[in-house]
CSV table of C-alpha atoms in Angstrom, one decimal:
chain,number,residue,atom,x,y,z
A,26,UNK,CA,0.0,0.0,0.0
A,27,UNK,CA,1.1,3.4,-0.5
A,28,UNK,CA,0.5,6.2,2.2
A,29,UNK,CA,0.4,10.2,2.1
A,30,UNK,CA,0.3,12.7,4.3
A,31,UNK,CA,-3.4,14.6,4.3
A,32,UNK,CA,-4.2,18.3,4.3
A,33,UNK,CA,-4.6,18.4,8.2
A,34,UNK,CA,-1.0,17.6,8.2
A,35,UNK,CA,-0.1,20.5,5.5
A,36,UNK,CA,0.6,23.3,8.3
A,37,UNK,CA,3.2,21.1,10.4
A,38,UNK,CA,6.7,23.1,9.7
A,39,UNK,CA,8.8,24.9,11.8
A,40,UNK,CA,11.6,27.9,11.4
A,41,UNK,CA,15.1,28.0,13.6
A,42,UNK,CA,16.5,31.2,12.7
A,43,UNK,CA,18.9,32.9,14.8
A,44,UNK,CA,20.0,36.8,14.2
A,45,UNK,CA,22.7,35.9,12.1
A,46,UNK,CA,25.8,36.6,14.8
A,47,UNK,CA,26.0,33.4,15.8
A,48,UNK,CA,25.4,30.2,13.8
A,49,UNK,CA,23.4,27.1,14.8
A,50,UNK,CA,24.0,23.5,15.7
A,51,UNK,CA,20.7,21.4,15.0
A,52,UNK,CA,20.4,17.5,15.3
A,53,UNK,CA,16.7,15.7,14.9
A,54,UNK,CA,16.6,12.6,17.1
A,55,UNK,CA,13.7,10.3,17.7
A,56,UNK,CA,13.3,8.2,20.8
A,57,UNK,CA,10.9,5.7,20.9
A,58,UNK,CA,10.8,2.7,23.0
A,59,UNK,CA,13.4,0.3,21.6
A,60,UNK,CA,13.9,2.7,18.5
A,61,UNK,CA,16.1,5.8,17.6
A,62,UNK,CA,16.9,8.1,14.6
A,63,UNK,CA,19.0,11.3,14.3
A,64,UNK,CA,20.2,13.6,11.5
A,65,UNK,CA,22.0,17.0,10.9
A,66,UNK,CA,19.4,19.9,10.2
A,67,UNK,CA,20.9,21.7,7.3
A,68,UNK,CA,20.5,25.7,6.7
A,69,UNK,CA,18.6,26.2,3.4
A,70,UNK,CA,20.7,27.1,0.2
A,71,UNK,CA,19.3,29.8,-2.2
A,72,UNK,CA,21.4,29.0,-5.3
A,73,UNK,CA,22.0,30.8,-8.4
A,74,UNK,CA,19.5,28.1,-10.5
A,75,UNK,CA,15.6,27.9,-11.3
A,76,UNK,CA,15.7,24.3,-11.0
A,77,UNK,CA,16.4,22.2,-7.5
A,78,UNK,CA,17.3,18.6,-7.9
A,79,UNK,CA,16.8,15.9,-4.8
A,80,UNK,CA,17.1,12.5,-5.2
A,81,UNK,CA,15.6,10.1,-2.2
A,82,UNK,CA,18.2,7.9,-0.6
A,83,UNK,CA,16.1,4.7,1.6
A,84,UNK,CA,15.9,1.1,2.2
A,85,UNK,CA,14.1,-2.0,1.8
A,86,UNK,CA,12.8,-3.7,5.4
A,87,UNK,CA,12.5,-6.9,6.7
A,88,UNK,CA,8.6,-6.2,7.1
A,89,UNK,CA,6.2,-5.4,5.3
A,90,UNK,CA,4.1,-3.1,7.3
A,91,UNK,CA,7.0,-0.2,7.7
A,92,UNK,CA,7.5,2.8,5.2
A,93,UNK,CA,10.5,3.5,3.1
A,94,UNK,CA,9.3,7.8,2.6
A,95,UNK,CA,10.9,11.2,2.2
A,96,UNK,CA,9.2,14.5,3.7
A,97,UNK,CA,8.9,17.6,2.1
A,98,UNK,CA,9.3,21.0,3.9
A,99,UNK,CA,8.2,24.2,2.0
A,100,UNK,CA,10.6,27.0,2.5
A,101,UNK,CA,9.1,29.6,0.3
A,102,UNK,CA,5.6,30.3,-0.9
A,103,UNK,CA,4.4,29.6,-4.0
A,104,UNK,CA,7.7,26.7,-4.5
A,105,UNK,CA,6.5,24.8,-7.5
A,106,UNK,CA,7.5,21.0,-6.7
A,107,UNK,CA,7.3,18.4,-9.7
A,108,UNK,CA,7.6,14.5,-8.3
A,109,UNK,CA,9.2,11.7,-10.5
A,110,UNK,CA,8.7,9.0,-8.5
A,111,UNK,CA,10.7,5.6,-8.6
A,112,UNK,CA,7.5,3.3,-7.4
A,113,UNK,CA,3.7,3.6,-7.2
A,114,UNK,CA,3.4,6.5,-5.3
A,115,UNK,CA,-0.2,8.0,-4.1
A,116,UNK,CA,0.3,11.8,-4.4
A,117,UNK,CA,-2.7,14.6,-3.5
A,118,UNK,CA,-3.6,16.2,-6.8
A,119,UNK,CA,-4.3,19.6,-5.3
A,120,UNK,CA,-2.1,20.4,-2.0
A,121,UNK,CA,-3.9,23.5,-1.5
A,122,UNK,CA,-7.6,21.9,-1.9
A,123,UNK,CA,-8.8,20.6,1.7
A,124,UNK,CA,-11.0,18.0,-0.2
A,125,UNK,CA,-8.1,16.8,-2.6
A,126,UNK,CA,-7.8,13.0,-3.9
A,127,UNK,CA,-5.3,11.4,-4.2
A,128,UNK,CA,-3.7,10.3,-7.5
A,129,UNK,CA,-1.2,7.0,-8.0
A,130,UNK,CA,1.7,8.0,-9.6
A,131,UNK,CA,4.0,5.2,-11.3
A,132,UNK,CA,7.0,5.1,-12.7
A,133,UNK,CA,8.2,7.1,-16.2
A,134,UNK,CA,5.2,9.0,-14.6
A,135,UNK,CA,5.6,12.9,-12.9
A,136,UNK,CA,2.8,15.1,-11.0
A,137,UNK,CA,3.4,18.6,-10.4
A,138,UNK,CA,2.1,20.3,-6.7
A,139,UNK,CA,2.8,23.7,-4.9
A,140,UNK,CA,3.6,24.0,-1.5
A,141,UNK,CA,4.0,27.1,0.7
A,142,UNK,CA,6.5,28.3,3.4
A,143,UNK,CA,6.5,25.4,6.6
A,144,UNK,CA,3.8,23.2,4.5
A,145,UNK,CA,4.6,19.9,4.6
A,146,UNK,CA,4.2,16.4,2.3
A,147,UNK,CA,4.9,13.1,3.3
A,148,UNK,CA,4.6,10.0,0.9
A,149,UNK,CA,5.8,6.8,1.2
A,150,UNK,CA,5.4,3.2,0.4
A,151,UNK,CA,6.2,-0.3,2.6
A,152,UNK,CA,5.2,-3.8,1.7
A,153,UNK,CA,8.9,-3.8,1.2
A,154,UNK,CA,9.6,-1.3,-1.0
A,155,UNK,CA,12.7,0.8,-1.2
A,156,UNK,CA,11.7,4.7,-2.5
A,157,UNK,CA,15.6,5.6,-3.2
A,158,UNK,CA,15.6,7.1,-6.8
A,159,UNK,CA,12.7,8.9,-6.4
A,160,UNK,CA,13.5,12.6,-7.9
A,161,UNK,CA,11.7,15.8,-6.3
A,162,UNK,CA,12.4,19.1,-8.7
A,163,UNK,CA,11.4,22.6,-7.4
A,164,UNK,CA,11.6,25.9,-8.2
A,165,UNK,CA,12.8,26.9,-4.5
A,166,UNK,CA,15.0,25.6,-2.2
A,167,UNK,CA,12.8,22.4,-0.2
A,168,UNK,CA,13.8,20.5,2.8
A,169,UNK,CA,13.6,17.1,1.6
A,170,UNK,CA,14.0,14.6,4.4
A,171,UNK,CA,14.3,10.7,3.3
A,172,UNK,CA,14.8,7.6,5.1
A,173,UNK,CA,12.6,4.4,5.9
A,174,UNK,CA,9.9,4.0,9.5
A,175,UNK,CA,12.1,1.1,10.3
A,176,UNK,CA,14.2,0.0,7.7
A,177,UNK,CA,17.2,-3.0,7.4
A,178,UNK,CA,20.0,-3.3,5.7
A,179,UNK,CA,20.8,-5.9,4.0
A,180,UNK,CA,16.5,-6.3,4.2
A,181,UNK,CA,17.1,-9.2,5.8
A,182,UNK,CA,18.0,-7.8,8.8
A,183,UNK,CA,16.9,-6.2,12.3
A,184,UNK,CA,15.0,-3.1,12.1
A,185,UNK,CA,15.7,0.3,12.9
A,186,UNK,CA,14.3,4.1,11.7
A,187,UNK,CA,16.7,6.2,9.5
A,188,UNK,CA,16.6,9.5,8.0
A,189,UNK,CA,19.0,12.4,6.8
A,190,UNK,CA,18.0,15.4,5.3
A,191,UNK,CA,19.2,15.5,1.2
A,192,UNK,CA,20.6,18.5,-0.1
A,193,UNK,CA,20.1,19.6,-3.8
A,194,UNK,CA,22.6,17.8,-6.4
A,195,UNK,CA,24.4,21.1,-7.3
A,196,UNK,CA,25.6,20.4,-3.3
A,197,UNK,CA,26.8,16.6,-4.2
A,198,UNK,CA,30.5,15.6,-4.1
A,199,UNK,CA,32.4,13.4,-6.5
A,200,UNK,CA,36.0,12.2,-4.3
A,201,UNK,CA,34.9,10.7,-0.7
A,202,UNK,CA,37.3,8.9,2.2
A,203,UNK,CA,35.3,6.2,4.2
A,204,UNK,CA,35.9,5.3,7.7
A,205,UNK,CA,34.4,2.3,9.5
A,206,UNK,CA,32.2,2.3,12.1
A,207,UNK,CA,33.7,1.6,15.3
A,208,UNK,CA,31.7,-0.4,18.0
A,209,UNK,CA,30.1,-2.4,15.3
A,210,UNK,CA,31.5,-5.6,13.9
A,211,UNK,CA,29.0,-6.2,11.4
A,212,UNK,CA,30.5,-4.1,8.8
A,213,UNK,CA,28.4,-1.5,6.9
A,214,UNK,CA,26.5,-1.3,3.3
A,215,UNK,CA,28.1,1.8,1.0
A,216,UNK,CA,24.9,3.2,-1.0
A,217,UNK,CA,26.2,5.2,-3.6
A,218,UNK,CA,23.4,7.5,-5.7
A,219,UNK,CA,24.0,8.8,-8.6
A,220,UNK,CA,23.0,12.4,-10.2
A,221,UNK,CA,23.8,12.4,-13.7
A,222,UNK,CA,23.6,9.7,-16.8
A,223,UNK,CA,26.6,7.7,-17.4
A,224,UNK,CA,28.6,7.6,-13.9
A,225,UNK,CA,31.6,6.1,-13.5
A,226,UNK,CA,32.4,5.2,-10.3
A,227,UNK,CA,35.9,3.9,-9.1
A,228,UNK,CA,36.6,3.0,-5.2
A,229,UNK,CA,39.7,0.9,-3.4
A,230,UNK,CA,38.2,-0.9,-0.2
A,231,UNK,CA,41.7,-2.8,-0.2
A,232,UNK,CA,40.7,-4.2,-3.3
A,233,UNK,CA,39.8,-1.6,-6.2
A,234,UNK,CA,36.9,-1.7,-8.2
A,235,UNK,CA,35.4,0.4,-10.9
A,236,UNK,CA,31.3,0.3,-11.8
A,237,UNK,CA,29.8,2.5,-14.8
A,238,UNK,CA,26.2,3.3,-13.8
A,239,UNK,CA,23.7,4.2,-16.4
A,240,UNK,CA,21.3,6.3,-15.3
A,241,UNK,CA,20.5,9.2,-12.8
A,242,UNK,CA,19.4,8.4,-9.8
A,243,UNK,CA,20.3,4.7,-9.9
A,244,UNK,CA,22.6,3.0,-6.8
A,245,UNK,CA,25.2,0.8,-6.4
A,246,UNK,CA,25.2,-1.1,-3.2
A,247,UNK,CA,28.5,-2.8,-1.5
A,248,UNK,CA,29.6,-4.1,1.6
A,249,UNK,CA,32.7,-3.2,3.6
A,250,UNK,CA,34.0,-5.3,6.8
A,251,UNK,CA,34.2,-3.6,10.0
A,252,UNK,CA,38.6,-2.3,9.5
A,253,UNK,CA,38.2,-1.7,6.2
A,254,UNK,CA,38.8,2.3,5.1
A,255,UNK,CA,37.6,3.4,1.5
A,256,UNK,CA,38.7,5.6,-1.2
A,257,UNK,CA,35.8,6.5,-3.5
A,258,UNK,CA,35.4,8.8,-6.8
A,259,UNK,CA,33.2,9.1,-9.6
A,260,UNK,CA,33.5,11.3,-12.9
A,261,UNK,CA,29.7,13.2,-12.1
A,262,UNK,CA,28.4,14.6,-8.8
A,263,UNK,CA,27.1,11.8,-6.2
A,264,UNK,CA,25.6,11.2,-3.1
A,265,UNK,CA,27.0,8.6,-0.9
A,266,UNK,CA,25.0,7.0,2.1
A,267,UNK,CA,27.1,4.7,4.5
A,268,UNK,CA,24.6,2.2,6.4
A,269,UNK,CA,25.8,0.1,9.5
A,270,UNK,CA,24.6,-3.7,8.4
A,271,UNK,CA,21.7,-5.0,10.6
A,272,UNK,CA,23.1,-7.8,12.6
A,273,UNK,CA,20.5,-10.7,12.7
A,274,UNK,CA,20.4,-11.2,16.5
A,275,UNK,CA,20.3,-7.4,17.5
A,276,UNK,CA,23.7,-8.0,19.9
A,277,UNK,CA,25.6,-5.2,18.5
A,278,UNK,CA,23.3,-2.5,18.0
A,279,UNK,CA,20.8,-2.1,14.6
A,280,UNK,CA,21.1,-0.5,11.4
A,281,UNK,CA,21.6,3.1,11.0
A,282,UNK,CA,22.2,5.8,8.0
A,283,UNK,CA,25.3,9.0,7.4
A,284,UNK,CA,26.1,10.7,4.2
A,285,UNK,CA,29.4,10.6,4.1
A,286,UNK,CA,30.8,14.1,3.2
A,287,UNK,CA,32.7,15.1,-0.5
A,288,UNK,CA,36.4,16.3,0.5
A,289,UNK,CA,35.0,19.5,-1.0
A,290,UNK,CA,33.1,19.8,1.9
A,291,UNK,CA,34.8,19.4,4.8
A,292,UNK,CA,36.2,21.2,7.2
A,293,UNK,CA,38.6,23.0,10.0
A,294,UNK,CA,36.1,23.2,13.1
A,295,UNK,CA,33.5,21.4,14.6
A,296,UNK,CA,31.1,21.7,17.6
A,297,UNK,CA,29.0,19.0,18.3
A,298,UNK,CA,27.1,17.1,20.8
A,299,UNK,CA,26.7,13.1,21.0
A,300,UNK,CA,22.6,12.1,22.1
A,301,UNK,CA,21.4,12.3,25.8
A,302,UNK,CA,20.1,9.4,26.3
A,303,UNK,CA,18.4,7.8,29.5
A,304,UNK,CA,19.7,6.5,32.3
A,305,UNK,CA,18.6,3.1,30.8
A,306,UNK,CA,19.9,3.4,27.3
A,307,UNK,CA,23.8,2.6,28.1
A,308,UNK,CA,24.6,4.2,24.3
A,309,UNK,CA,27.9,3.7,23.5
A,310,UNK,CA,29.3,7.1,21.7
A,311,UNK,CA,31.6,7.3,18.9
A,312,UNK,CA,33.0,9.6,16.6
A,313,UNK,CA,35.5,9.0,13.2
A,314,UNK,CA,37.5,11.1,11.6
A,315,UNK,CA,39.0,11.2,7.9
A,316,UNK,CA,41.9,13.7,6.8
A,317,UNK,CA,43.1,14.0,3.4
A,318,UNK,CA,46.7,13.5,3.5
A,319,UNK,CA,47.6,17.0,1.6
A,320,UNK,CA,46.3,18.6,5.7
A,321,UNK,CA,47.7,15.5,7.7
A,322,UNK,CA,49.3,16.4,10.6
A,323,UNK,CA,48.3,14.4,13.6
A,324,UNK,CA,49.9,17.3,16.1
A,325,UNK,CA,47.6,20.2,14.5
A,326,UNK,CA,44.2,17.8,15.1
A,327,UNK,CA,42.9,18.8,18.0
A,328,UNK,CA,39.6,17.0,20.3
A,329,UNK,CA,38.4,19.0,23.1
A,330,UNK,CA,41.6,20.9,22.8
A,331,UNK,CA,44.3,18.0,23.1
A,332,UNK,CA,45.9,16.3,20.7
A,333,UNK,CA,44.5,12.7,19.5
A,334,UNK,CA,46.8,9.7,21.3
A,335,UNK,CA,45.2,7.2,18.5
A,336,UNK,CA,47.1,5.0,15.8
A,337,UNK,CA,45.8,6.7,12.6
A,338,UNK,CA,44.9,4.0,9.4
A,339,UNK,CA,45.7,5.4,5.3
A,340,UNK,CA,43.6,5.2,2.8
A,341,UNK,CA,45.1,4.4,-0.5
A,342,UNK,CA,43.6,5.5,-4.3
A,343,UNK,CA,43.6,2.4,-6.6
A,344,UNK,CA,47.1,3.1,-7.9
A,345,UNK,CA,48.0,2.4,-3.8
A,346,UNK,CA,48.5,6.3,-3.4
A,347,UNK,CA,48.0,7.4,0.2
A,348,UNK,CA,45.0,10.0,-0.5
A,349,UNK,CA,44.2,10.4,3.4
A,350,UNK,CA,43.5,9.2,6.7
A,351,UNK,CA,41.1,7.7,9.6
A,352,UNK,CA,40.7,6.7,12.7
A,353,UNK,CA,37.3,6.4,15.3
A,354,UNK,CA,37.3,6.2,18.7
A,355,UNK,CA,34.3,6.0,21.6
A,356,UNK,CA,33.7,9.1,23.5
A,357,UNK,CA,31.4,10.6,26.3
A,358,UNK,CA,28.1,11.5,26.5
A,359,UNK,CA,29.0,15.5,26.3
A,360,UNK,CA,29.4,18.8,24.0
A,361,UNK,CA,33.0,17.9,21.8
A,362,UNK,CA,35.0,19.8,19.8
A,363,UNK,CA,37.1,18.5,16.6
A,364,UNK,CA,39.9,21.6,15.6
A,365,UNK,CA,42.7,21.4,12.9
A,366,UNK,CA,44.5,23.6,11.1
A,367,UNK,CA,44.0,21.5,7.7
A,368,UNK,CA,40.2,20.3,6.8
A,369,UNK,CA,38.8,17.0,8.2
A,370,UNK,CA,35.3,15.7,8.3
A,371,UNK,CA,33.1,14.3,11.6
A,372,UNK,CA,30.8,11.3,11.7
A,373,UNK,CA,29.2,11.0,14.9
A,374,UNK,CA,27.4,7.8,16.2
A,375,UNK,CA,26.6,5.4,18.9
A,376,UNK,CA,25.2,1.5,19.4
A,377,UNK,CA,23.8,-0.4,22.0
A,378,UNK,CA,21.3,-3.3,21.8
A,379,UNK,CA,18.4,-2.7,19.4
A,380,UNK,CA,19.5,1.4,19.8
A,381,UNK,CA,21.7,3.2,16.6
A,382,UNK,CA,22.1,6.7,15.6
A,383,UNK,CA,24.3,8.6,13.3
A,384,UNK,CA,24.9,12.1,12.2
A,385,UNK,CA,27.2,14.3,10.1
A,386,UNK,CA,29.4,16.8,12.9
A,387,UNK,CA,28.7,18.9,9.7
A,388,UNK,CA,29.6,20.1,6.0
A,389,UNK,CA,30.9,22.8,4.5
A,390,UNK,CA,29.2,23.3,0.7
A,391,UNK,CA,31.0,25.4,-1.5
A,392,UNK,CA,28.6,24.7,-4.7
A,393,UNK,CA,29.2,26.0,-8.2
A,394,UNK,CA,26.6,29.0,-8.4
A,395,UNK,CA,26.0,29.5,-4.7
A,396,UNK,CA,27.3,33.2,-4.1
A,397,UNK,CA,27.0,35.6,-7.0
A,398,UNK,CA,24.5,37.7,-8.5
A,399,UNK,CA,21.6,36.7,-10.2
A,400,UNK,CA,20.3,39.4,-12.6
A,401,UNK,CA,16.9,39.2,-13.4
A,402,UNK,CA,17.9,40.0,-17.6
A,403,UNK,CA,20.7,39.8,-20.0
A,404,UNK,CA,20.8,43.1,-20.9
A,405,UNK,CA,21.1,46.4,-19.1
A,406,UNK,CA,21.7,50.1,-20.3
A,407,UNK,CA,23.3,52.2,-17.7
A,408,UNK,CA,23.0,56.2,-18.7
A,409,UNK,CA,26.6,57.9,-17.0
A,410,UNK,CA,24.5,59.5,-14.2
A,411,UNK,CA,23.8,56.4,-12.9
């Protein structure tokens, strides 16, 4: 069955704004009973375009009755949104008519909607389904949040919800460094979704391989053991989602979902804050960190102001080239810092028994078109008085 959100759910976002002299730290985390989720709340970027592109990253699950979805956010009024969805999807004709039907979409199929500032749209689809592909184009910025109710990876496995918020393609990265999840030895699943026709994707996981993938907003899907680092590229912009595998007796901790930041994107300072638990939930805390070797120096990488007594692990291209390196290490329950002098990025986590989260410490996009003017015509006379 397919499921959508109804017009007594339109009016259900919120703003976080500060007054612009100091910036914001935002996670989303869900609690619930046996079950937790978390993801970075990213700023909205006006870019220098007329056309927004997000592509849904999910999962299957192991049963049938949970939803693999994405959530839309409306930022500005009057945002044009035009759905392309990658299943059956059942989509209100008219978001702004109370007494709307709904209207299944399929495949090869699109259905144009408008949705005003904090208006919201959720549609989804279990009975195992996976709703990764799924392509969302606007005229505005959106917050497009995607992930699954409870979702398992491989779909075989013990359940757990996920969800990250997607940024536009024009934000996508094409050179990544992958660092293992640490306090979880059942490996993790590398998602990698792609933007543009005709990608050519090439990564060394101590073996290298190479994968050509044909069309946007396809994946490729491997596994990595639990001490294995990656080196990944690809020739057009991708996303790249790194799921901890779903052990099969819930012993050491469930699924959970990151997108790994592009090296274009990282950065010199983070501020972050691992999840307060309950007294009851025993969450064991982690964070990893990946360097590109151009700004290694392990005496100018700094965590909560000291520098970090850890054996770092390289990361070698597929010509065995050192292009970086890793480590991860369990920390406290607190407010951390990460500080260097080069750029680094920050993957923060945590596992216990039937418990995962994950989150980004943060990114730092840098996107073609994304400071500038945009000039509302081609051509302008300007008199000499002016």
């Amino acid at each position: 069955s397919v499921q959508t959100s109804d017009y007594n759910y339109r009016e259900k976002g919120i703003c976080i704004s500060t007054n612009g002299s100091e910036p914001l730290f935002i996670i989303y985390y869900f609690y619930s009973g046996d079950a937790t989720s978390s993801y970075l709340a990213l700023p909205y970027q006006q870019l220098l375009t007329d056309e927004y592109n997000y592509l849904v990253l999910s999962s299957k699950s192991s049963d049938d009755k949970y939803w693999s979805g994405f959530l839309l956010v409306g930022i500005m009024n009057n945002t044009t949104v035009t759905i392309y969805p990658s299943i059956v999807l059942n989509i209100p004709q008219d978001t702004q008519n109370k007494s709307s039907i709904n209207i299944l979409v399929k495949p090869g199929e699109n259905h144009t909607i408008i949705l005003h500032r904090k208006q919201t749209l959720y549609l989804g689809k279990n009975i195992s389904s996976d709703i990764t592909g799924t392509r969302i184009v606007s005229d505005k910025p959106l917050t497009v949040i995607s992930g699954h109710e409870a979702g398992s990876v491989p779909s075989d496995g013990t359940l757990e919800p996920m969800a990250q918020q997607i940024p536009p393609t024009q934000l996508w990265g094409d050179t990544f460094l992958i660092v293992p999840f640490a306090g979880h030895d059942e490996g993790q699943y590398i998602k990698i979704l792609t933007s543009k026709d005709n990608t050519q994707v090439t990564y060394n996981c101590m073996n290298y391989n190479s994968v050509h993938i044909q069309n946007a907003g396809k994946v490729h899907q491997f596994f990595v053991p639990s001490d294995t680092y990656c080196y990944l590229e690809a020739n057009n912009s991708v996303l790249v989602g790194q799921f901890a595998a779903s052990p099969s007796d819930n012993t050491d901790g469930d699924t959970t979902m990151v997108l790994v930041a592009s090296l274009d994107q990282y950065s010199k300072s983070f501020l972050f804050s691992t999840l307060n638990g309950t007294s009851q939930d025993h969450l064991n805390h982690y964070i990893s960190i990946s360097v590109p070797s151009e700004y290694f120096n392990p005496d100018n990488i700094l965590y909560d102001g000291e520098i970090i007594d850890i054996e770092w692990t390289a990361i070698y291209d597929g010509g065995n080239n050192t292009i970086g390196y890793g480590c991860s290490f369990e920390v406290s329950q607190a407010i951390h810092t990460v500080d260097s002098k080069g750029r680094l990025f920050v993957m923060v986590y945590g596992f216990r028994v039937q418990r995962a989260y994950a989150y980004a410490a943060g990114y730092m996009f840098s996107p073609e078109g994304a400071l500038g003017l945009k000039f509302s015509s081609d051509i302008y006379t300007i008199s000499e008085e002016d």
